[in-house]
Amino acid sequence: MPKYPPIFEHNWRSYYDWRGIPLKSPAALLLHWPLSVYRLLFLLGFVPQDVEESRRKLVLYYIGVQQELDCLPVFGELALLLPNTDVELIMFGQRAYQLTTLAKPPALASRDYVFEYTAPAECGAGSVRIRLDKTSDYWDPATIMFDHPHPFPDAFIGLNSGISAHKQWAPVVIMSRALGIPFGITDFNRDCLAADANEYPVMLRSAVTDVRIDRLVGCCKAKAVLESIAQPCAKALNPFMKPRAYRVLTGHLPS
């Protein structure tokens, strides 16, 4: 059982010491997913310096999920890392949608979760619940405004996203900027991040001219998104994933 509260430097050696795992353990091959999510949440301001006294809920839209679907229980680590917090992880992506179409009723009812875990009370009693979206192959921005099949997100998360290589990310970027929803991603390497930085203005311009996006967010917010192109995305190196890098996209726009 790890020490409480979860205090460690954000690098593998410090994490392994806190977790009681020997450095020769291959755990990192699996834990890089929840630890990358945790690091992004830290950078986005969702990890307080002290344990929250009152219980809180954190809703995350995990977009572009793929191989993670084979190892969902590793995300239980977030329950240990975020004590006194109920994490609702809603996963969107082609593979997630395919799995929901293959599941036989009532295996995936509208409110069913594919994984649930609550940490021991002496570890803070954090909890994680994972749900697979079954509305479409890719995240549909209309669901956040009108349909409401899921609770409103506190943040968007995307790991190894290839954000400039897939047009499906454009609505995510737009809705993040227009609605002020923090958006944290990792990508494969620095070259990907450089490509993203070059494509980012083009992505925004093309998306806000989409009639459907304009209908969702309104003309004023669409204009504010265009004006935000001059605001650079934050970049830094993820100590858990050297030499990979992450980028944080945040939307601070007029309401």
PDB file of C-alpha atoms in Angstrom:
ATOM      1  CA  MET A   1       0.000   0.000   0.000  1.00  0.00           C
ATOM      2  CA  PRO A   2       1.488   3.390  -0.967  1.00  0.00           C
ATOM      3  CA  LYS A   3       2.160   6.173   1.489  1.00  0.00           C
ATOM      4  CA  TYR A   4      -0.548   8.744   2.107  1.00  0.00           C
ATOM      5  CA  PRO A   5      -0.901  11.434   0.885  1.00  0.00           C
ATOM      6  CA  PRO A   6       0.574  10.875  -2.627  1.00  0.00           C
ATOM      7  CA  ILE A   7       3.561  13.232  -2.540  1.00  0.00           C
ATOM      8  CA  PHE A   8       6.436  12.627  -4.953  1.00  0.00           C
ATOM      9  CA  GLU A   9       8.440  14.418  -7.614  1.00  0.00           C
ATOM     10  CA  HIS A  10       7.092  13.984 -11.128  1.00  0.00           C
ATOM     11  CA  ASN A  11       9.649  11.497 -12.402  1.00  0.00           C
ATOM     12  CA  TRP A  12       9.793   7.717 -12.588  1.00  0.00           C
ATOM     13  CA  ARG A  13      12.272   7.131  -9.729  1.00  0.00           C
ATOM     14  CA  SER A  14      10.338   9.277  -7.258  1.00  0.00           C
ATOM     15  CA  TYR A  15       7.029   7.727  -8.295  1.00  0.00           C
ATOM     16  CA  TYR A  16       8.399   4.173  -7.977  1.00  0.00           C
ATOM     17  CA  ASP A  17       9.740   4.969  -4.493  1.00  0.00           C
ATOM     18  CA  TRP A  18       6.335   6.292  -3.401  1.00  0.00           C
ATOM     19  CA  ARG A  19       4.486   3.375  -4.974  1.00  0.00           C
ATOM     20  CA  GLY A  20       6.828   0.720  -3.559  1.00  0.00           C
ATOM     21  CA  ILE A  21       7.680  -0.679  -6.991  1.00  0.00           C
ATOM     22  CA  PRO A  22      11.271  -1.707  -7.866  1.00  0.00           C
ATOM     23  CA  LEU A  23      12.832   0.136 -10.796  1.00  0.00           C
ATOM     24  CA  LYS A  24      13.260  -3.148 -12.659  1.00  0.00           C
ATOM     25  CA  SER A  25       9.483  -3.614 -12.687  1.00  0.00           C
ATOM     26  CA  PRO A  26       7.845  -3.337 -16.149  1.00  0.00           C
ATOM     27  CA  ALA A  27       4.902  -1.518 -14.539  1.00  0.00           C
ATOM     28  CA  ALA A  28       5.778   1.658 -16.463  1.00  0.00           C
ATOM     29  CA  LEU A  29       4.772  -0.038 -19.707  1.00  0.00           C
ATOM     30  CA  LEU A  30       1.187  -0.037 -18.450  1.00  0.00           C
ATOM     31  CA  LEU A  31       1.102   2.854 -16.000  1.00  0.00           C
ATOM     32  CA  HIS A  32       2.222   5.456 -18.545  1.00  0.00           C
ATOM     33  CA  TRP A  33      -1.457   5.970 -19.460  1.00  0.00           C
ATOM     34  CA  PRO A  34      -2.871   6.918 -16.026  1.00  0.00           C
ATOM     35  CA  LEU A  35       0.331   8.721 -15.054  1.00  0.00           C
ATOM     36  CA  SER A  36       0.221  10.833 -18.213  1.00  0.00           C
ATOM     37  CA  VAL A  37      -3.400  11.711 -17.425  1.00  0.00           C
ATOM     38  CA  TYR A  38      -2.360  12.603 -13.868  1.00  0.00           C
ATOM     39  CA  ARG A  39       0.496  14.801 -15.104  1.00  0.00           C
ATOM     40  CA  LEU A  40      -1.825  16.641 -17.496  1.00  0.00           C
ATOM     41  CA  LEU A  41      -4.346  17.180 -14.700  1.00  0.00           C
ATOM     42  CA  PHE A  42      -1.515  18.568 -12.564  1.00  0.00           C
ATOM     43  CA  LEU A  43      -0.537  21.025 -15.292  1.00  0.00           C
ATOM     44  CA  LEU A  44      -4.148  22.032 -15.842  1.00  0.00           C
ATOM     45  CA  GLY A  45      -4.561  22.857 -12.144  1.00  0.00           C
ATOM     46  CA  PHE A  46      -6.774  19.929 -11.104  1.00  0.00           C
ATOM     47  CA  VAL A  47      -4.279  18.452  -8.614  1.00  0.00           C
ATOM     48  CA  PRO A  48      -4.311  20.536  -5.411  1.00  0.00           C
ATOM     49  CA  GLN A  49      -1.195  20.918  -3.283  1.00  0.00           C
ATOM     50  CA  ASP A  50      -3.103  19.597  -0.278  1.00  0.00           C
ATOM     51  CA  VAL A  51      -5.744  16.877  -0.161  1.00  0.00           C
ATOM     52  CA  GLU A  52      -9.216  18.304  -0.685  1.00  0.00           C
ATOM     53  CA  GLU A  53     -11.181  18.416   2.592  1.00  0.00           C
ATOM     54  CA  SER A  54     -14.563  18.177   0.861  1.00  0.00           C
ATOM     55  CA  ARG A  55     -15.173  15.423  -1.640  1.00  0.00           C
ATOM     56  CA  ARG A  56     -15.141  16.530  -5.275  1.00  0.00           C
ATOM     57  CA  LYS A  57     -16.072  15.105  -8.666  1.00  0.00           C
ATOM     58  CA  LEU A  58     -13.925  15.321 -11.780  1.00  0.00           C
ATOM     59  CA  VAL A  59     -15.428  14.559 -15.209  1.00  0.00           C
ATOM     60  CA  LEU A  60     -12.888  13.859 -17.969  1.00  0.00           C
ATOM     61  CA  TYR A  61     -13.605  13.319 -21.664  1.00  0.00           C
ATOM     62  CA  TYR A  62     -10.860  10.943 -22.816  1.00  0.00           C
ATOM     63  CA  ILE A  63     -10.889  11.314 -26.601  1.00  0.00           C
ATOM     64  CA  GLY A  64      -9.227   9.075 -29.194  1.00  0.00           C
ATOM     65  CA  VAL A  65      -8.924   6.003 -26.971  1.00  0.00           C
ATOM     66  CA  GLN A  66      -7.326   2.942 -28.622  1.00  0.00           C
ATOM     67  CA  GLN A  67      -4.929   0.444 -27.010  1.00  0.00           C
ATOM     68  CA  GLU A  68      -5.925   1.635 -23.544  1.00  0.00           C
ATOM     69  CA  LEU A  69      -9.149  -0.339 -23.900  1.00  0.00           C
ATOM     70  CA  ASP A  70      -7.171  -3.545 -23.382  1.00  0.00           C
ATOM     71  CA  CYS A  71      -5.859  -2.339 -20.003  1.00  0.00           C
ATOM     72  CA  LEU A  72      -8.670  -0.337 -18.396  1.00  0.00           C
ATOM     73  CA  PRO A  73      -7.930  -1.476 -14.794  1.00  0.00           C
ATOM     74  CA  VAL A  74      -4.607   0.425 -14.807  1.00  0.00           C
ATOM     75  CA  PHE A  75      -6.638   3.630 -14.619  1.00  0.00           C
ATOM     76  CA  GLY A  76      -7.527   2.619 -11.077  1.00  0.00           C
ATOM     77  CA  GLU A  77      -4.179   4.206 -10.216  1.00  0.00           C
ATOM     78  CA  LEU A  78      -5.911   7.590 -10.500  1.00  0.00           C
ATOM     79  CA  ALA A  79      -7.960   6.693  -7.416  1.00  0.00           C
ATOM     80  CA  LEU A  80      -4.715   6.509  -5.408  1.00  0.00           C
ATOM     81  CA  LEU A  81      -3.246   9.630  -7.002  1.00  0.00           C
ATOM     82  CA  LEU A  82      -6.378  11.754  -6.477  1.00  0.00           C
ATOM     83  CA  PRO A  83      -7.643  11.106  -2.933  1.00  0.00           C
ATOM     84  CA  ASN A  84     -11.114  12.233  -1.891  1.00  0.00           C
ATOM     85  CA  THR A  85     -11.979  12.621  -5.596  1.00  0.00           C
ATOM     86  CA  ASP A  86     -14.538  10.806  -7.744  1.00  0.00           C
ATOM     87  CA  VAL A  87     -13.174  10.591 -11.289  1.00  0.00           C
ATOM     88  CA  GLU A  88     -15.627   9.921 -14.094  1.00  0.00           C
ATOM     89  CA  LEU A  89     -13.640   8.928 -17.190  1.00  0.00           C
ATOM     90  CA  ILE A  90     -15.734   8.899 -20.369  1.00  0.00           C
ATOM     91  CA  MET A  91     -13.865   7.412 -23.322  1.00  0.00           C
ATOM     92  CA  PHE A  92     -14.588   8.371 -26.922  1.00  0.00           C
ATOM     93  CA  GLY A  93     -13.182   6.794 -30.069  1.00  0.00           C
ATOM     94  CA  GLN A  94     -13.763   4.393 -32.910  1.00  0.00           C
ATOM     95  CA  ARG A  95     -12.652   1.323 -30.934  1.00  0.00           C
ATOM     96  CA  ALA A  96     -14.764   2.284 -27.929  1.00  0.00           C
ATOM     97  CA  TYR A  97     -17.819   2.708 -30.145  1.00  0.00           C
ATOM     98  CA  GLN A  98     -17.182  -0.634 -31.847  1.00  0.00           C
ATOM     99  CA  LEU A  99     -17.033  -2.399 -28.491  1.00  0.00           C
ATOM    100  CA  THR A 100     -20.368  -0.909 -27.432  1.00  0.00           C
ATOM    101  CA  THR A 101     -21.976  -2.132 -30.664  1.00  0.00           C
ATOM    102  CA  LEU A 102     -20.653  -5.655 -30.025  1.00  0.00           C
ATOM    103  CA  ALA A 103     -21.815  -5.765 -26.405  1.00  0.00           C
ATOM    104  CA  LYS A 104     -25.123  -7.541 -25.884  1.00  0.00           C
ATOM    105  CA  PRO A 105     -27.828  -5.821 -23.778  1.00  0.00           C
ATOM    106  CA  PRO A 106     -27.899  -5.226 -20.892  1.00  0.00           C
ATOM    107  CA  ALA A 107     -24.091  -5.443 -20.837  1.00  0.00           C
ATOM    108  CA  LEU A 108     -23.779  -1.754 -21.689  1.00  0.00           C
ATOM    109  CA  ALA A 109     -26.889   0.030 -20.556  1.00  0.00           C
ATOM    110  CA  SER A 110     -26.948   3.814 -20.771  1.00  0.00           C
ATOM    111  CA  ARG A 111     -25.489   4.291 -17.282  1.00  0.00           C
ATOM    112  CA  ASP A 112     -23.305   1.186 -17.020  1.00  0.00           C
ATOM    113  CA  TYR A 113     -19.581   1.423 -16.397  1.00  0.00           C
ATOM    114  CA  VAL A 114     -16.997  -0.940 -17.828  1.00  0.00           C
ATOM    115  CA  PHE A 115     -14.641  -0.439 -14.870  1.00  0.00           C
ATOM    116  CA  GLU A 116     -15.014   0.862 -11.302  1.00  0.00           C
ATOM    117  CA  TYR A 117     -12.510   1.069  -8.474  1.00  0.00           C
ATOM    118  CA  THR A 118     -12.413   2.763  -5.071  1.00  0.00           C
ATOM    119  CA  ALA A 119      -9.138   3.105  -3.190  1.00  0.00           C
ATOM    120  CA  PRO A 120      -8.909   1.982   0.462  1.00  0.00           C
ATOM    121  CA  ALA A 121     -10.000   4.569   3.047  1.00  0.00           C
ATOM    122  CA  GLU A 122      -6.432   4.810   4.385  1.00  0.00           C
ATOM    123  CA  CYS A 123      -5.342   5.849   0.864  1.00  0.00           C
ATOM    124  CA  GLY A 124      -7.905   8.621   0.546  1.00  0.00           C
ATOM    125  CA  ALA A 125     -10.880   6.658  -0.841  1.00  0.00           C
ATOM    126  CA  GLY A 126     -10.602   8.155  -4.313  1.00  0.00           C
ATOM    127  CA  SER A 127     -12.683   6.461  -6.990  1.00  0.00           C
ATOM    128  CA  VAL A 128     -12.584   5.930 -10.746  1.00  0.00           C
ATOM    129  CA  ARG A 129     -15.459   4.965 -13.022  1.00  0.00           C
ATOM    130  CA  ILE A 130     -14.993   4.420 -16.757  1.00  0.00           C
ATOM    131  CA  ARG A 131     -17.741   4.593 -19.341  1.00  0.00           C
ATOM    132  CA  LEU A 132     -17.478   3.999 -23.104  1.00  0.00           C
ATOM    133  CA  ASP A 133     -19.386   6.392 -25.325  1.00  0.00           C
ATOM    134  CA  LYS A 134     -21.781   4.668 -27.708  1.00  0.00           C
ATOM    135  CA  THR A 135     -23.233   7.655 -29.557  1.00  0.00           C
ATOM    136  CA  SER A 136     -20.793   7.785 -32.510  1.00  0.00           C
ATOM    137  CA  ASP A 137     -17.378   6.743 -33.839  1.00  0.00           C
ATOM    138  CA  TYR A 138     -15.875  10.065 -32.788  1.00  0.00           C
ATOM    139  CA  TRP A 139     -16.735  12.669 -30.176  1.00  0.00           C
ATOM    140  CA  ASP A 140     -19.661  14.724 -31.423  1.00  0.00           C
ATOM    141  CA  PRO A 141     -19.586  18.341 -30.146  1.00  0.00           C
ATOM    142  CA  ALA A 142     -23.375  18.507 -30.387  1.00  0.00           C
ATOM    143  CA  THR A 143     -23.645  16.181 -27.395  1.00  0.00           C
ATOM    144  CA  ILE A 144     -22.044  18.748 -25.120  1.00  0.00           C
ATOM    145  CA  MET A 145     -24.570  21.413 -26.075  1.00  0.00           C
ATOM    146  CA  PHE A 146     -27.867  19.681 -26.727  1.00  0.00           C
ATOM    147  CA  ASP A 147     -28.090  15.910 -26.291  1.00  0.00           C
ATOM    148  CA  HIS A 148     -26.286  15.664 -22.900  1.00  0.00           C
ATOM    149  CA  PRO A 149     -25.761  11.874 -22.795  1.00  0.00           C
ATOM    150  CA  HIS A 150     -22.872  12.531 -20.380  1.00  0.00           C
ATOM    151  CA  PRO A 151     -22.143  15.100 -17.659  1.00  0.00           C
ATOM    152  CA  PHE A 152     -20.387  18.307 -18.765  1.00  0.00           C
ATOM    153  CA  PRO A 153     -16.578  17.822 -18.785  1.00  0.00           C
ATOM    154  CA  ASP A 154     -14.099  19.539 -16.509  1.00  0.00           C
ATOM    155  CA  ALA A 155     -11.377  18.820 -19.079  1.00  0.00           C
ATOM    156  CA  PHE A 156     -10.595  17.118 -22.390  1.00  0.00           C
ATOM    157  CA  ILE A 157      -7.717  14.611 -22.431  1.00  0.00           C
ATOM    158  CA  GLY A 158      -6.035  12.997 -25.457  1.00  0.00           C
ATOM    159  CA  LEU A 159      -2.955  10.747 -25.351  1.00  0.00           C
ATOM    160  CA  ASN A 160      -0.660  10.219 -28.356  1.00  0.00           C
ATOM    161  CA  SER A 161      -3.226  12.199 -30.256  1.00  0.00           C
ATOM    162  CA  GLY A 162      -1.637  13.115 -33.586  1.00  0.00           C
ATOM    163  CA  ILE A 163      -3.806  16.181 -33.322  1.00  0.00           C
ATOM    164  CA  SER A 164      -2.755  17.788 -36.618  1.00  0.00           C
ATOM    165  CA  ALA A 165      -3.050  14.513 -38.536  1.00  0.00           C
ATOM    166  CA  HIS A 166      -6.733  13.808 -37.865  1.00  0.00           C
ATOM    167  CA  LYS A 167      -9.529  16.207 -38.761  1.00  0.00           C
ATOM    168  CA  GLN A 168     -11.682  14.791 -35.962  1.00  0.00           C
ATOM    169  CA  TRP A 169      -9.645  16.848 -33.472  1.00  0.00           C
ATOM    170  CA  ALA A 170     -10.717  20.199 -34.951  1.00  0.00           C
ATOM    171  CA  PRO A 171     -14.130  20.310 -33.197  1.00  0.00           C
ATOM    172  CA  VAL A 172     -12.462  19.370 -29.902  1.00  0.00           C
ATOM    173  CA  VAL A 173     -10.025  22.273 -30.179  1.00  0.00           C
ATOM    174  CA  ILE A 174     -12.822  24.658 -31.122  1.00  0.00           C
ATOM    175  CA  MET A 175     -15.154  23.628 -28.297  1.00  0.00           C
ATOM    176  CA  SER A 176     -12.277  23.832 -25.827  1.00  0.00           C
ATOM    177  CA  ARG A 177     -11.532  27.411 -26.848  1.00  0.00           C
ATOM    178  CA  ALA A 178     -15.135  28.507 -27.251  1.00  0.00           C
ATOM    179  CA  LEU A 179     -16.404  27.084 -23.952  1.00  0.00           C
ATOM    180  CA  GLY A 180     -13.229  27.537 -21.879  1.00  0.00           C
ATOM    181  CA  ILE A 181     -12.731  23.802 -21.270  1.00  0.00           C
ATOM    182  CA  PRO A 182      -9.077  22.941 -20.499  1.00  0.00           C
ATOM    183  CA  PHE A 183      -7.613  20.542 -23.078  1.00  0.00           C
ATOM    184  CA  GLY A 184      -4.460  18.534 -22.378  1.00  0.00           C
ATOM    185  CA  ILE A 185      -2.754  16.201 -24.837  1.00  0.00           C
ATOM    186  CA  THR A 186       0.367  14.148 -25.303  1.00  0.00           C
ATOM    187  CA  ASP A 187       1.829  13.396 -28.711  1.00  0.00           C
ATOM    188  CA  PHE A 188       4.373  10.977 -30.117  1.00  0.00           C
ATOM    189  CA  ASN A 189       7.405  13.275 -30.251  1.00  0.00           C
ATOM    190  CA  ARG A 190       8.602  16.861 -30.665  1.00  0.00           C
ATOM    191  CA  ASP A 191       8.199  16.725 -34.439  1.00  0.00           C
ATOM    192  CA  CYS A 192       4.485  16.070 -33.944  1.00  0.00           C
ATOM    193  CA  LEU A 193       4.218  19.078 -31.655  1.00  0.00           C
ATOM    194  CA  ALA A 194       5.972  21.275 -34.229  1.00  0.00           C
ATOM    195  CA  ALA A 195       3.540  20.091 -36.890  1.00  0.00           C
ATOM    196  CA  ASP A 196       0.629  20.759 -34.551  1.00  0.00           C
ATOM    197  CA  ALA A 197       1.832  24.307 -33.905  1.00  0.00           C
ATOM    198  CA  ASN A 198       1.949  24.971 -37.657  1.00  0.00           C
ATOM    199  CA  GLU A 199      -1.470  23.452 -38.312  1.00  0.00           C
ATOM    200  CA  TYR A 200      -3.210  24.911 -35.290  1.00  0.00           C
ATOM    201  CA  PRO A 201      -4.242  28.281 -36.854  1.00  0.00           C
ATOM    202  CA  VAL A 202      -5.447  26.516 -39.999  1.00  0.00           C
ATOM    203  CA  MET A 203      -7.445  24.086 -37.888  1.00  0.00           C
ATOM    204  CA  LEU A 204      -9.144  26.888 -35.998  1.00  0.00           C
ATOM    205  CA  ARG A 205      -9.969  28.930 -39.083  1.00  0.00           C
ATOM    206  CA  SER A 206     -11.445  25.995 -40.945  1.00  0.00           C
ATOM    207  CA  ALA A 207     -13.465  24.834 -37.960  1.00  0.00           C
ATOM    208  CA  VAL A 208     -15.050  28.161 -37.047  1.00  0.00           C
ATOM    209  CA  THR A 209     -16.252  28.600 -40.630  1.00  0.00           C
ATOM    210  CA  ASP A 210     -18.178  25.347 -40.254  1.00  0.00           C
ATOM    211  CA  VAL A 211     -21.873  26.269 -40.068  1.00  0.00           C
ATOM    212  CA  ARG A 212     -22.499  23.496 -37.565  1.00  0.00           C
ATOM    213  CA  ILE A 213     -19.810  24.761 -35.165  1.00  0.00           C
ATOM    214  CA  ASP A 214     -21.093  28.321 -35.520  1.00  0.00           C
ATOM    215  CA  ARG A 215     -24.585  27.106 -34.641  1.00  0.00           C
ATOM    216  CA  LEU A 216     -23.247  25.353 -31.552  1.00  0.00           C
ATOM    217  CA  VAL A 217     -21.134  28.124 -30.039  1.00  0.00           C
ATOM    218  CA  GLY A 218     -22.591  31.291 -31.585  1.00  0.00           C
ATOM    219  CA  CYS A 219     -21.018  34.045 -33.659  1.00  0.00           C
ATOM    220  CA  CYS A 220     -19.435  35.927 -30.753  1.00  0.00           C
ATOM    221  CA  LYS A 221     -17.583  32.915 -29.401  1.00  0.00           C
ATOM    222  CA  ALA A 222     -16.552  31.831 -32.892  1.00  0.00           C
ATOM    223  CA  LYS A 223     -15.032  35.275 -33.391  1.00  0.00           C
ATOM    224  CA  ALA A 224     -13.267  35.016 -30.028  1.00  0.00           C
ATOM    225  CA  VAL A 225     -11.811  31.667 -31.092  1.00  0.00           C
ATOM    226  CA  LEU A 226     -10.369  33.261 -34.221  1.00  0.00           C
ATOM    227  CA  GLU A 227      -8.838  36.044 -32.144  1.00  0.00           C
ATOM    228  CA  SER A 228      -7.255  33.439 -29.861  1.00  0.00           C
ATOM    229  CA  ILE A 229      -5.099  32.107 -32.721  1.00  0.00           C
ATOM    230  CA  ALA A 230      -2.418  34.601 -31.715  1.00  0.00           C
ATOM    231  CA  GLN A 231      -2.266  33.022 -28.247  1.00  0.00           C
ATOM    232  CA  PRO A 232       0.376  30.259 -28.330  1.00  0.00           C
ATOM    233  CA  CYS A 233      -0.240  26.867 -26.755  1.00  0.00           C
ATOM    234  CA  ALA A 234       1.810  26.017 -23.694  1.00  0.00           C
ATOM    235  CA  LYS A 235       4.571  23.467 -24.281  1.00  0.00           C
ATOM    236  CA  ALA A 236       6.768  21.524 -21.892  1.00  0.00           C
ATOM    237  CA  LEU A 237       8.512  18.189 -21.499  1.00  0.00           C
ATOM    238  CA  ASN A 238       6.766  15.429 -19.590  1.00  0.00           C
ATOM    239  CA  PRO A 239       9.221  13.948 -17.029  1.00  0.00           C
ATOM    240  CA  PHE A 240       7.243  10.674 -17.021  1.00  0.00           C
ATOM    241  CA  MET A 241       7.537  10.220 -20.787  1.00  0.00           C
ATOM    242  CA  LYS A 242      10.962  11.476 -21.946  1.00  0.00           C
ATOM    243  CA  PRO A 243      11.602  12.128 -24.772  1.00  0.00           C
ATOM    244  CA  ARG A 244       7.900  12.431 -25.527  1.00  0.00           C
ATOM    245  CA  ALA A 245       6.235  15.772 -25.003  1.00  0.00           C
ATOM    246  CA  TYR A 246       2.868  17.050 -24.011  1.00  0.00           C
ATOM    247  CA  ARG A 247       1.019  20.209 -24.771  1.00  0.00           C
ATOM    248  CA  VAL A 248      -1.716  21.911 -22.872  1.00  0.00           C
ATOM    249  CA  LEU A 249      -4.431  23.802 -24.712  1.00  0.00           C
ATOM    250  CA  THR A 250      -6.608  26.067 -22.638  1.00  0.00           C
ATOM    251  CA  GLY A 251      -9.400  28.363 -23.650  1.00  0.00           C
ATOM    252  CA  HIS A 252      -9.632  31.667 -21.784  1.00  0.00           C
ATOM    253  CA  LEU A 253     -12.251  33.505 -23.775  1.00  0.00           C
ATOM    254  CA  PRO A 254     -15.033  35.987 -23.081  1.00  0.00           C
ATOM    255  CA  SER A 255     -18.258  34.367 -21.928  1.00  0.00           C
TER     256      SER A 255
END
